[in-house]
Coordinates of C-alpha atoms and ligand atoms in Angstrom, one line a residue:
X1 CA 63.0 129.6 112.9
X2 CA 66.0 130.9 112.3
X3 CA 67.4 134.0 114.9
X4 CA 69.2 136.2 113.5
X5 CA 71.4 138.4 115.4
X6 CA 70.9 142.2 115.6
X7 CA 73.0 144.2 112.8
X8 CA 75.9 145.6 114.5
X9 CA 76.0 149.7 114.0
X10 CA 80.0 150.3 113.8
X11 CA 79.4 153.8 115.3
X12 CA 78.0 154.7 118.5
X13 CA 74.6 155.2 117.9
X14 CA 73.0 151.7 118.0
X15 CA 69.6 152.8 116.7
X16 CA 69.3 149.9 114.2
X17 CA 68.8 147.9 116.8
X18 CA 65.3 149.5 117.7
X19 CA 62.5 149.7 115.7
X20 CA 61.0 152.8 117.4
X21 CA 63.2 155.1 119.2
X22 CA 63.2 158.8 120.0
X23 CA 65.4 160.4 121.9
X24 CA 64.1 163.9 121.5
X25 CA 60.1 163.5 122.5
X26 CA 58.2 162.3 125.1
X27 CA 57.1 159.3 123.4
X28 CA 57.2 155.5 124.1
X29 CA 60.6 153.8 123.6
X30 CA 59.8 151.1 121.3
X31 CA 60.0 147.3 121.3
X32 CA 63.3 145.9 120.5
X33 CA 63.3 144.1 117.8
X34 CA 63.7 140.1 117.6
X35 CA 63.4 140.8 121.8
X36 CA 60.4 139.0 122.9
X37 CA 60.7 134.9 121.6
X38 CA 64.6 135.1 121.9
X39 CA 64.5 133.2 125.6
X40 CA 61.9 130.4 124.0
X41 CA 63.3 129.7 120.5
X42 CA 67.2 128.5 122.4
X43 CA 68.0 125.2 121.4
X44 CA 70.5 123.7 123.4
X45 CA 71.1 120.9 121.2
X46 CA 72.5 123.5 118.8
X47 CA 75.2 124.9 121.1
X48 CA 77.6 126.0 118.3
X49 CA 76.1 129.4 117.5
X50 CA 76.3 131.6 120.2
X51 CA 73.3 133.3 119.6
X52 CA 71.2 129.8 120.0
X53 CA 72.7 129.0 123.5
X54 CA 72.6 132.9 125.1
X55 CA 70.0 135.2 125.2
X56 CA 70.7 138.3 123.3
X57 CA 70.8 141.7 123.8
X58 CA 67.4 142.4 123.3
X59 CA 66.0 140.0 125.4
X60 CA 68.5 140.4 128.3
X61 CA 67.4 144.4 128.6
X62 CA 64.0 143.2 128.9
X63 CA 65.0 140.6 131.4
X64 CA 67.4 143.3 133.6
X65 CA 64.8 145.7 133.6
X66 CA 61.7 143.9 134.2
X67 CA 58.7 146.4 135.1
X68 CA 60.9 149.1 134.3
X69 CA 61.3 148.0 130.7
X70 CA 58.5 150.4 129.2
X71 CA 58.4 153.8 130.2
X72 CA 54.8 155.7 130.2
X73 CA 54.3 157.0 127.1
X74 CA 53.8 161.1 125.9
X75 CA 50.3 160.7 127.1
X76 CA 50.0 159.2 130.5
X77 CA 51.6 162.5 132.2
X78 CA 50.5 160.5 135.4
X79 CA 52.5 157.6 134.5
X80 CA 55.7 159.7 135.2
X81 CA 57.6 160.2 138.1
X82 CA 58.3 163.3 139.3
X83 CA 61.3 164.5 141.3
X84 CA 62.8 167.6 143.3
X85 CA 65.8 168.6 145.0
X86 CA 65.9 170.2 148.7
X87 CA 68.3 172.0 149.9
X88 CA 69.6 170.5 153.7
X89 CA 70.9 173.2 156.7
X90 CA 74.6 173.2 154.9
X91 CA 73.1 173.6 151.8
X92 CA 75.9 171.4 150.3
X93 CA 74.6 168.2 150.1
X94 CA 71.0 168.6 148.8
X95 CA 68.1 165.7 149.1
X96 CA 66.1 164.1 146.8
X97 CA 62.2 163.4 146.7
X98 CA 60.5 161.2 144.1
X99 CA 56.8 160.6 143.7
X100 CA 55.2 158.0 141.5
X101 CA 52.3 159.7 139.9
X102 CA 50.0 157.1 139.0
X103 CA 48.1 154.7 141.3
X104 CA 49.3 151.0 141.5
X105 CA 47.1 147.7 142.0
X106 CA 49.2 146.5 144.3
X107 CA 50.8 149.5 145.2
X108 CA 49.2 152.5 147.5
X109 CA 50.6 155.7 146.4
X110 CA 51.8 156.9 149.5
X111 CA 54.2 154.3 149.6
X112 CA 55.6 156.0 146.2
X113 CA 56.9 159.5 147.6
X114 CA 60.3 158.9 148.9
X115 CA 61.3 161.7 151.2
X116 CA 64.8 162.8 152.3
X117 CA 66.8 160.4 149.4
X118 CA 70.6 161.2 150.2
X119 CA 73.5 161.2 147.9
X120 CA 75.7 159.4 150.8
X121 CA 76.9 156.1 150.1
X122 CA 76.4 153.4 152.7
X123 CA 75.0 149.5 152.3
X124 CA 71.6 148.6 152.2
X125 CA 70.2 152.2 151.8
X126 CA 68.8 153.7 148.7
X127 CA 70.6 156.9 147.6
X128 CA 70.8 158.9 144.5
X129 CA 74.6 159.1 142.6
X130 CA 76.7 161.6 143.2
X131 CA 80.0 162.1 140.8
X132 CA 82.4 162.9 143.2
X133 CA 80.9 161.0 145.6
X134 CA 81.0 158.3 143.8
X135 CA 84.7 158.6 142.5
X136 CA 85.9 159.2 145.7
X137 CA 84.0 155.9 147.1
X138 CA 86.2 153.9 144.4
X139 CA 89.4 155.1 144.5
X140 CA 91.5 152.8 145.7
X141 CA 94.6 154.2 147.1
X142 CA 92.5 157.1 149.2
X143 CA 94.0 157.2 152.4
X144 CA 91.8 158.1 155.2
X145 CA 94.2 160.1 157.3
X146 CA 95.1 162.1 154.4
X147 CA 91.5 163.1 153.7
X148 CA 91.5 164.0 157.7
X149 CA 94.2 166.4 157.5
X150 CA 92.7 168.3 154.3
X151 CA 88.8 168.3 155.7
X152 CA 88.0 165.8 152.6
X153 CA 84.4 166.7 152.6
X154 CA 83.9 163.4 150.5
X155 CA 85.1 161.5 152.8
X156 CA 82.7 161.5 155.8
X157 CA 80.1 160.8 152.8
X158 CA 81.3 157.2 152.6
X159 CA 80.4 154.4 155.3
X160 CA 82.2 151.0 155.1
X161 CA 84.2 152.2 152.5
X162 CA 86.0 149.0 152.4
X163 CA 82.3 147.1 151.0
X164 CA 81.3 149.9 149.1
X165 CA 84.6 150.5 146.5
X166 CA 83.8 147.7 144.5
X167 CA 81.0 148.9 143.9
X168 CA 81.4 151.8 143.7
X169 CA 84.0 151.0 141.0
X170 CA 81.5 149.9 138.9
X171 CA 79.3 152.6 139.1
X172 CA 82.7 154.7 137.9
X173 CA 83.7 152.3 135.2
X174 CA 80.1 150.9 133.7
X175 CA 77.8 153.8 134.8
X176 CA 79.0 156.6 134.5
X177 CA 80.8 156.0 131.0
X178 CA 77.5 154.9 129.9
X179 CA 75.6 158.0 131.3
X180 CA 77.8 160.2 129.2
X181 CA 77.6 158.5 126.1
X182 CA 73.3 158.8 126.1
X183 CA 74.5 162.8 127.0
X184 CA 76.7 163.5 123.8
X185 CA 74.7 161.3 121.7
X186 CA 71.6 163.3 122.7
X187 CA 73.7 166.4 122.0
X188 CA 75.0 165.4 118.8
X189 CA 71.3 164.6 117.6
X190 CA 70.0 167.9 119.2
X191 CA 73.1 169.8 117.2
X192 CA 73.4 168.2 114.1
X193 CA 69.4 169.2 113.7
X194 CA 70.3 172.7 114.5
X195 CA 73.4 172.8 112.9
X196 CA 75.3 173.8 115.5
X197 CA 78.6 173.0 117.0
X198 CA 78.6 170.2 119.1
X199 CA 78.6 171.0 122.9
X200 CA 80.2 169.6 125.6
X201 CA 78.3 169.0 128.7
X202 CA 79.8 168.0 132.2
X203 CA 78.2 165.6 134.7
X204 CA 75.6 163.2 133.9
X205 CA 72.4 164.2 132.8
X206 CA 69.1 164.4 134.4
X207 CA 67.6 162.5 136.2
X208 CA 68.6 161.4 139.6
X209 CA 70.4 157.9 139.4
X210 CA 68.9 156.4 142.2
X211 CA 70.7 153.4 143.6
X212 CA 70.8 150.7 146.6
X213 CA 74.1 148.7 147.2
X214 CA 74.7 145.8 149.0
X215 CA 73.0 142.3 149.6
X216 CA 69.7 143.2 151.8
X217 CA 66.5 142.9 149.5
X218 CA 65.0 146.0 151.1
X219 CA 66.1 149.3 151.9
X220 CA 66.7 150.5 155.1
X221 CA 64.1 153.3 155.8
X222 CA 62.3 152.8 152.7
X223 CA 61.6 149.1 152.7
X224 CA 60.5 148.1 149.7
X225 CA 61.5 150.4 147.0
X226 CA 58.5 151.3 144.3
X227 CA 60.4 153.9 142.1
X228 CA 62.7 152.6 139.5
X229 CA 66.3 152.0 140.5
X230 CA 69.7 150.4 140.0
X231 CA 70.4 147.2 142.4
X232 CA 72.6 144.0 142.4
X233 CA 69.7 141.7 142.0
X234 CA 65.9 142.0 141.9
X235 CA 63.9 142.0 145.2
X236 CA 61.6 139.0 144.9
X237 CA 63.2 135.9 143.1
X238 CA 60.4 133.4 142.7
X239 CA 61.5 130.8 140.9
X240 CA 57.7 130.6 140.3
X241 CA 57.5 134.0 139.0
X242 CA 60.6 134.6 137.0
X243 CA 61.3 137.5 136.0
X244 CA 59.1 138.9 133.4
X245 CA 60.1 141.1 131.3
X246 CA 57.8 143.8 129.9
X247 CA 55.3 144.1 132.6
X248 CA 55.4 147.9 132.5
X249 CA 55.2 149.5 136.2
X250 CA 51.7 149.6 135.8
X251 CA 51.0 146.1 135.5
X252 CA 49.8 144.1 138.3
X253 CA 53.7 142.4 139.7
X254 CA 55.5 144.2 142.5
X255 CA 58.0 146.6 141.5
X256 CA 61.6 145.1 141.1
X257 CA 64.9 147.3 140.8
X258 CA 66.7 147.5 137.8
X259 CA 69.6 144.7 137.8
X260 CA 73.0 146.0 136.9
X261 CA 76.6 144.5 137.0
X262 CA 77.8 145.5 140.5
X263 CA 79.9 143.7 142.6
X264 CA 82.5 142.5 140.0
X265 CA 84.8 142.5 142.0
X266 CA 83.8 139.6 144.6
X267 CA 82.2 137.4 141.8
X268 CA 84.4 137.7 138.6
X269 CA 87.3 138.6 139.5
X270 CA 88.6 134.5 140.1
X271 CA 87.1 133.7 136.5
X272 CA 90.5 134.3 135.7
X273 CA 92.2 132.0 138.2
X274 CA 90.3 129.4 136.7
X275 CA 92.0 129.8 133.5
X276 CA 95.3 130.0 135.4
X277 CA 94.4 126.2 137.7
X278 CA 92.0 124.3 136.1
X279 CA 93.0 121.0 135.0
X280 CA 91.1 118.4 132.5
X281 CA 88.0 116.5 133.1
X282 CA 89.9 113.3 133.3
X283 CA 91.9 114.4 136.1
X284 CA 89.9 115.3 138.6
X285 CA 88.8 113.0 141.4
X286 CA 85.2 111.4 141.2
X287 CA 83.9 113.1 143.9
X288 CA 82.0 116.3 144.7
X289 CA 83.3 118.9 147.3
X290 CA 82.0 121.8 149.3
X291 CA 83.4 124.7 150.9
X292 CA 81.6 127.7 152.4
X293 CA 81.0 129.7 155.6
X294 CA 77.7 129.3 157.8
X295 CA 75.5 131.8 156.2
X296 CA 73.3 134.0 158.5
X297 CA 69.9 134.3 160.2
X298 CA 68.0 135.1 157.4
X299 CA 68.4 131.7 156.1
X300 CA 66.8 129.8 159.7
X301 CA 69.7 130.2 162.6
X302 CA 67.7 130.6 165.8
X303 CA 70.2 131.1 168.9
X304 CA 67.4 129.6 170.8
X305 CA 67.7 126.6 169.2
X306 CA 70.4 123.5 169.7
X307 CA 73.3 123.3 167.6
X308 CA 72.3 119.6 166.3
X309 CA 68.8 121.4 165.2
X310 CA 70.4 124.5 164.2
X311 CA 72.4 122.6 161.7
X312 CA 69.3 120.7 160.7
X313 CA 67.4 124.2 159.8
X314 CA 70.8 124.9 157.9
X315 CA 71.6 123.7 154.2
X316 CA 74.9 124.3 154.5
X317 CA 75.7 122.8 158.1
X318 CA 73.4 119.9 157.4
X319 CA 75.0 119.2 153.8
X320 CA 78.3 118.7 155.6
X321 CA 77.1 117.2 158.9
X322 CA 75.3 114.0 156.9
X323 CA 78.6 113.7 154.5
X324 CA 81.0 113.7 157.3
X325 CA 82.0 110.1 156.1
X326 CA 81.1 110.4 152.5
X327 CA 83.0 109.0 149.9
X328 CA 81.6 110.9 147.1
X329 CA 81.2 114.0 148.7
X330 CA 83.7 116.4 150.5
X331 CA 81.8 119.2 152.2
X332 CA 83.3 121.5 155.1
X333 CA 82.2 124.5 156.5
X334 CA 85.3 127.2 156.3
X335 CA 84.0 129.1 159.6
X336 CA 80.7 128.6 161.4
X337 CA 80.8 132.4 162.1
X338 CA 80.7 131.5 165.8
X339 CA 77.4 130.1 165.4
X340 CA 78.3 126.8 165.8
X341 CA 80.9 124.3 166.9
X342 CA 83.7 123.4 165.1
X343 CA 82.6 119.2 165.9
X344 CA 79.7 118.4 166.4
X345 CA 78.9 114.8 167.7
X346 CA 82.0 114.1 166.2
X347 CA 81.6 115.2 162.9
X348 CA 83.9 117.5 162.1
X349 CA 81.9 120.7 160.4
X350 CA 85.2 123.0 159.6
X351 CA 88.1 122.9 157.4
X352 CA 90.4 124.8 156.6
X353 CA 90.0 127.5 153.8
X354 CA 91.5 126.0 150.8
X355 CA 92.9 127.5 147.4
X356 CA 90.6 127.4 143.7
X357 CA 93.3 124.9 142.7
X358 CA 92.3 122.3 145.2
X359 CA 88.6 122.4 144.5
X360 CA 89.1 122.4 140.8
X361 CA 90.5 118.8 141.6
X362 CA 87.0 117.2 142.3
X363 CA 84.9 116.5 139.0
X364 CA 81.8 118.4 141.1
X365 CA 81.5 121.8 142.9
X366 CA 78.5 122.1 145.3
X367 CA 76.8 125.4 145.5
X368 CA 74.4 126.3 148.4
X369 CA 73.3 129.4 148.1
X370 CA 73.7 131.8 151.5
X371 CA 72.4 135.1 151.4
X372 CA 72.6 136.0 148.2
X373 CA 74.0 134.5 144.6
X374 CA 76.3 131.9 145.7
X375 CA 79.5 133.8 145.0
X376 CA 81.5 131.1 143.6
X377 CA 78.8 130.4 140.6
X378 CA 80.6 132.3 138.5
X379 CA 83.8 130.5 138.7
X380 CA 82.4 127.0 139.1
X381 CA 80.4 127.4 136.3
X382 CA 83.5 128.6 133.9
X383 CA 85.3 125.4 135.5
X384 CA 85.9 121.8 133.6
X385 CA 84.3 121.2 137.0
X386 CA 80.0 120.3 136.9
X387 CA 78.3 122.2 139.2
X388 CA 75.8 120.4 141.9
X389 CA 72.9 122.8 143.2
X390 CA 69.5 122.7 144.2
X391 CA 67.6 125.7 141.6
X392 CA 68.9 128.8 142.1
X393 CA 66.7 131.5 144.2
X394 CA 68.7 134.2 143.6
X395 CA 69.6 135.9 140.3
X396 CA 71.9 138.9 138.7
X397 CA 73.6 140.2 135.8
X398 CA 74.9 136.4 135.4
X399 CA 70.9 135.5 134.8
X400 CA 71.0 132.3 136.9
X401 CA 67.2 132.3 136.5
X402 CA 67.8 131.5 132.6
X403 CA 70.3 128.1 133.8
X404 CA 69.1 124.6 133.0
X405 CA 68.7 121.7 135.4
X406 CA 70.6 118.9 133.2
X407 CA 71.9 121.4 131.0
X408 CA 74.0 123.8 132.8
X409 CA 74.3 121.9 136.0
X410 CA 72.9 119.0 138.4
X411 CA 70.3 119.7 140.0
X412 CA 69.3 119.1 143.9
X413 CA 66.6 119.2 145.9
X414 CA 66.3 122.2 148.2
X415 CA 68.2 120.7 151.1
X416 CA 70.9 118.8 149.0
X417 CA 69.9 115.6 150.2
X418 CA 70.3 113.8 147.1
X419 CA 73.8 115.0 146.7
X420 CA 75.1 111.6 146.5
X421 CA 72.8 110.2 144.1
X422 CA 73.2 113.0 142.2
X423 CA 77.1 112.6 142.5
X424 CA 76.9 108.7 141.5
X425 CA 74.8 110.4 138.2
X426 CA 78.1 111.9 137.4
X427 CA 80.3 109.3 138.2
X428 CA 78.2 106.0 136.0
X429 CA 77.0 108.8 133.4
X430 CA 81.2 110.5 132.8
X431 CA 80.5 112.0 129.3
X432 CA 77.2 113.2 129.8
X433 CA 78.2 114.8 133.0
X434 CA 81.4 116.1 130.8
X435 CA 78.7 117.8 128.2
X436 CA 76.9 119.6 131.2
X437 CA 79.9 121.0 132.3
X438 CA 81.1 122.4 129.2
X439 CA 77.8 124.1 128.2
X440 CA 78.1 125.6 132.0
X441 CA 81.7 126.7 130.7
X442 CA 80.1 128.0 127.5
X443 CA 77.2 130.3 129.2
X444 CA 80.6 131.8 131.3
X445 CA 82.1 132.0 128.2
X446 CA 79.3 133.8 126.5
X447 CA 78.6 136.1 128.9
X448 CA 82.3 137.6 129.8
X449 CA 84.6 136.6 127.1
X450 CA 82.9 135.7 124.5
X451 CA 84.0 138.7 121.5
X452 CA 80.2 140.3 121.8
X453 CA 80.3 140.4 125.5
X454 CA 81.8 143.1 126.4
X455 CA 79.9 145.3 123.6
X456 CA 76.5 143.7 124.6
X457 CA 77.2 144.9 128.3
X458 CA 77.8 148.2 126.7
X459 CA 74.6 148.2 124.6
X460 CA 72.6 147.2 127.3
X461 CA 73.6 149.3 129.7
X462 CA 72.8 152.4 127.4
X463 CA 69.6 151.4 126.5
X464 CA 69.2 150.4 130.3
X465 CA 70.0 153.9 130.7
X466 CA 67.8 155.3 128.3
X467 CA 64.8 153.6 129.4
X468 CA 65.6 154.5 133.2
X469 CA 65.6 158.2 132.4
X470 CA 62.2 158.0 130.2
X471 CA 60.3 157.3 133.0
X472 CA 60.6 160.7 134.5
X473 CA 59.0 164.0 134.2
X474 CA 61.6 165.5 132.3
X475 CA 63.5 169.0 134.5
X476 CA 61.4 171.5 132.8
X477 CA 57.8 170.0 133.1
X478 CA 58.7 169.1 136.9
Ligands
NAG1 C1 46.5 150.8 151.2 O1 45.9 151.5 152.2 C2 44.6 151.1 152.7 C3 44.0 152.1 153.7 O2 44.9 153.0 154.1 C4 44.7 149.7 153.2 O3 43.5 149.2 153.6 C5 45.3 148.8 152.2 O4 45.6 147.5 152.7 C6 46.6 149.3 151.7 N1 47.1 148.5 150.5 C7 48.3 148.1 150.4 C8 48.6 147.3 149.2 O5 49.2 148.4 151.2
NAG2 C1 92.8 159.1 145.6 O1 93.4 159.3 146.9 C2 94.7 159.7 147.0 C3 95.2 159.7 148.4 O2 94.2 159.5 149.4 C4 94.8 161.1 146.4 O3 96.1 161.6 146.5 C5 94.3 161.1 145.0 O4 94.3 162.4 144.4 C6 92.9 160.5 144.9 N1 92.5 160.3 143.5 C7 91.3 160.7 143.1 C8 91.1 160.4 141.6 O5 90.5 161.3 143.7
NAG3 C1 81.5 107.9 160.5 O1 82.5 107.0 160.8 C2 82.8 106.9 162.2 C3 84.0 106.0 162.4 O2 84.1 105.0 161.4 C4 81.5 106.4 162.9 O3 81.8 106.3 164.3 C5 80.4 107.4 162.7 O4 79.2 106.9 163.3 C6 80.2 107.6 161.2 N1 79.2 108.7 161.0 C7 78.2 108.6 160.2 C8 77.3 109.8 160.1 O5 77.9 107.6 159.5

């Protein structure tokens, strides 16, 4: 079958790309044309076309948004969610409720209304965007004494600003550009019907943005969040249950957030230092290495526990504690975060931090996740380097889910305890292992500097956009 990609509308109203869409009504967005079989029909043996090694636009909106994909259509009035704004004491800052109007399988409704939503940016907490919030959250040479002496009224709106400006620099320079756009397209469409001038509006439109930064899965006060909204990654990343795309929110999955590019900052900003140190294939050293801190209790540290069992319950610790005399693999902890110590029964668990340059010298980069997306993926994965980890449990804009064992990267078990074996693969199997590596520098490629990239990110985080906003009641009906 051949795929063909979507026609390319020169101006900035992609509507060719959908077959039903109406920006005007209350009816269902439509399907996305070609969307649905994209994901299945990639052959990887065919790696020259982009288009038959990435997943395209279409299917990669479906894939962000997940439940959130199909709004409720003109119809199911109960479908929608409905939103007000209350006034606080200082009436400045106002707050935000939200109520999901329909009843959920898995999902009692009074979960759904969401009281006291703030505009205050802070990690781990859902809140709804504010502009100037928001702007004043990313720019980077605000200086806090400054905003002191003139009563910055922004600025006590802000915790851990250091975290929160990258991404809140996101939200400045992919959201809000994108928000605008869907605001004067929907003007020019409203005018040019009425043969009017076109009108300039200010601020994004309506609805409430609602938003969660950080890595936590839930929110803090909310928990788990059942009202559509913009997040890193999605909450529950079974490897079992991938992501589907189109279950609509009524369908019987748990609610995910909306995934959306954030963070740039920590993981693509050393794609380019790759560029700048990598050196050929043939260079590097037949070996594997490893380099990351301890990562955190989530993941099995128990203070009770001793520090040899402790580092058992670890992947990390334990992938560098039974390679302390490896010769294939090269795996140090760079701090144990005081957790544990730096030796233990004389294996030494920490080294020093070192540079990109000196682990682009080893043909294979071991990723364990921690927390969250490993945060050197990205970069490994752009590398001549192959890339050693057990199947990712965490996804994001980068769509680790869609990565293939063999394909993209060498697979491990959970634990990385066939990381040698797996590192002799590379070494007796040289040009195979070579191939893998370059299709893992291809899906890089494709997804940040390939020509299209940076206009599919556009296009889907419009129609993103657009299919957020669809599923609430709109101002004047609320
Ligand atoms: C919903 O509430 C009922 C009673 O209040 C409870 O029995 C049930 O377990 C709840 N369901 C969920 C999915 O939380
Ligand atoms: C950023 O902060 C600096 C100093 O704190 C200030 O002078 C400048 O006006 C701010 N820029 C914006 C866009 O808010
Ligand atoms: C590593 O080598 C040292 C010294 O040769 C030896 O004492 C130690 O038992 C070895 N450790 C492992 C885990 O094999």
């Amino acid at each position: 079958m051949m795929l063909i990609r979507p026609q390319r509308q020169p101006s900035f109203l992609p509507i060719a790309l959908f077959v039903t869409f109406c920006i005007s009504s209350r009816v269902c967005l439509g399907e996305i044309e070609g969307g649905d079989a994209d994901v299945d029909v990639l052959d990887y043996s065919r790696g020259k076309i982009r288009a038959h090694r990435f997943p395209s636009v279409a299917s990669r909106i479906k894939l962000y948004m997940s439940n959130w994909y199909t709004p409720p259509c003109q119809d199911d009035n109960d479908g929608f969610f409905r939103y007000s704004y209350i006034d606080d004491d200082d009436n400045r800052w106002p707050k935000l409720e939200v109520t999901g109007l329909k009843d959920h399988p898995l999902v009692n409704q009074t979960t759904r209304i969401m009281n006291g939503i703030q505009s205050k940016v802070e990690p781990d907490m859902l809140f709804f965007m504010d502009e100037k919030t928001i702007m004043n959250c990313a720019n980077y040479s605000y200086d806090e004494e400054w905003g002191e002496k003139i009563k910055d009224p922004y600025m006590k709106r802000i915790e851990f600003r250091h975290n929160m400006r990258m991404y809140c620099e996101d939200i400045q320079d992919l959201l809000l550009p994108a928000w605008y756009h869907l605001e004067f397209e929907k003007n020019l469409l409203h005018n040019n019907n009425n043969n009017e001038e076109v009108t300039t509006t200010v601020g994004p439109p309506p609805p409430p943005t609602l938003i969660q930064f950080g890595d936590n899965k839930q929110s803090h006060i909310y928990k788990d969040v059942m009202v559509p909204h913009i997040k890193k990654f999605p909450t529950n990343i079974n490897v079992e249950i991938q992501r589907t795309a189109l279950n609509s929110a009524h369908g019987n999955y748990r609610f995910q957030p909306i995934v959306w590019k954030l963070a740039t900052d920590r993981h693509y900003k050393k794609l380019n230092d790759v560029y700048r140190y990598d050196t050929q294939w043939s260079h590097k050293k037949d070996m594997a290495v490893f380099r990351g801190q301890l990562t955190g209790s989530r993941d099995g540290y128990d203070k009770l526990l001793s520090d040899e069992e402790n580092c058992h319950n670890l992947k990390r610790c334990r992938l560098v504690y039974n390679h302390g005399n490896s010769t294939l693999i090269h795996a140090r902890l760079t701090s144990t975060r005081g957790r544990m110590p730096d030796v233990l029964n004389g294996v030494e668990l920490v080294g020093g931090k070192v540079k990109i340059d000196t682990l682009l010298e080893y043909k294979g980069i071991i990723m364990i996740e921690g927390n969250d997306v490993a945060s050197g993926l990205k970069w490994a994965l752009l590398s001549q380097s192959i890339v050693l980890m057990p199947i990712p449990k965490h996804t994001s804009w980068c769509m680790e889910e869609l990565l293939e064992p063999w394909v993209h990267y060498v697979p491990l078990d959970d634990f990385a305890t066939n990381v040698e074996e797996r590192m002799q693969w590379v070494v007796d199997h040289d040009e195979e292992a070579q191939r893998i590596s370059e299709r893992a520098t291809l899906w890089m490629e494709d997804l940040v500097f390939h020509p299209d990239a940076a206009e599919d990110d556009r296009l889907i985080q419009e129609e993103i956009l657009r299919r957020y906003q669809h599923h609430f009641l709109p101002a004047d009906k609320q």
